């Protein structure tokens, strides 16, 4: 797919001109260069760009795309280094840095956390997450908490 294709289809599908770029998964790889090219073309046509992301990107990549990135929904999986290490193979500090940098660059940030009983639902952890959002990202940063519901039968 060429960068021009999503730009056209985004504008055709909606009176609201926006293009979203989802977080990569093993079944859905993400190519930063493609997103940058597409976002640049979309931005030139007045289409807003939104990342739906796990927040695990380099600061250099964020700096490069920030002029055409309007918003990001960042999935903050939990608020302990152990959770990130054990379940994500990542570092909480890196995601925190990405969130802070997005705000510094003027990207509108929304934080989503899926609350999983027994894994990231400790009241002290949730208080620390809320304090981080207010103190580091600002009280104007929207936060969404969603309850994990295991599949039935």
Tab-separated table of N, CA and C in Angstrom, residues 11 19 30 37 41 44 49 51-52 98 108 152:
chain	number	residue	atom	x	y	z
A	11	UNK	N	-10.242	10.304	4.023
A	11	UNK	CA	-11.054	11.474	3.708
A	11	UNK	C	-12.417	11.056	3.141
A	19	UNK	N	-6.583	10.300	10.540
A	19	UNK	CA	-5.997	9.003	10.212
A	19	UNK	C	-5.358	8.466	11.480
A	30	UNK	N	4.456	-2.660	12.068
A	30	UNK	CA	4.346	-1.217	11.914
A	30	UNK	C	5.636	-0.701	11.300
A	37	UNK	N	5.544	9.025	6.239
A	37	UNK	CA	5.183	9.483	4.886
A	37	UNK	C	3.684	9.742	4.781
A	41	UNK	N	1.718	13.446	4.284
A	41	UNK	CA	0.760	13.707	3.200
A	41	UNK	C	-0.612	14.092	3.760
A	44	UNK	N	-0.673	17.642	5.220
A	44	UNK	CA	-0.703	18.654	4.158
A	44	UNK	C	-2.108	18.866	3.606
A	49	UNK	N	-3.603	13.428	12.446
A	49	UNK	CA	-2.968	12.132	12.637
A	49	UNK	C	-2.946	11.750	14.107
A	51	UNK	N	-1.791	8.509	16.755
A	51	UNK	CA	-1.157	7.209	17.029
A	51	UNK	C	-1.942	6.523	18.139
A	52	UNK	N	-2.209	5.257	17.971
A	52	UNK	CA	-2.716	4.387	19.022
A	52	UNK	C	-1.526	3.489	19.329
A	98	UNK	N	8.408	8.585	26.977
A	98	UNK	CA	7.687	8.874	25.728
A	98	UNK	C	6.500	9.783	26.004
A	108	UNK	N	-1.287	16.010	21.667
A	108	UNK	CA	-2.374	15.747	22.610
A	108	UNK	C	-2.285	14.286	23.029
A	152	UNK	N	-16.124	-15.690	28.761
A	152	UNK	CA	-16.914	-16.714	29.442
A	152	UNK	C	-17.155	-17.890	28.513
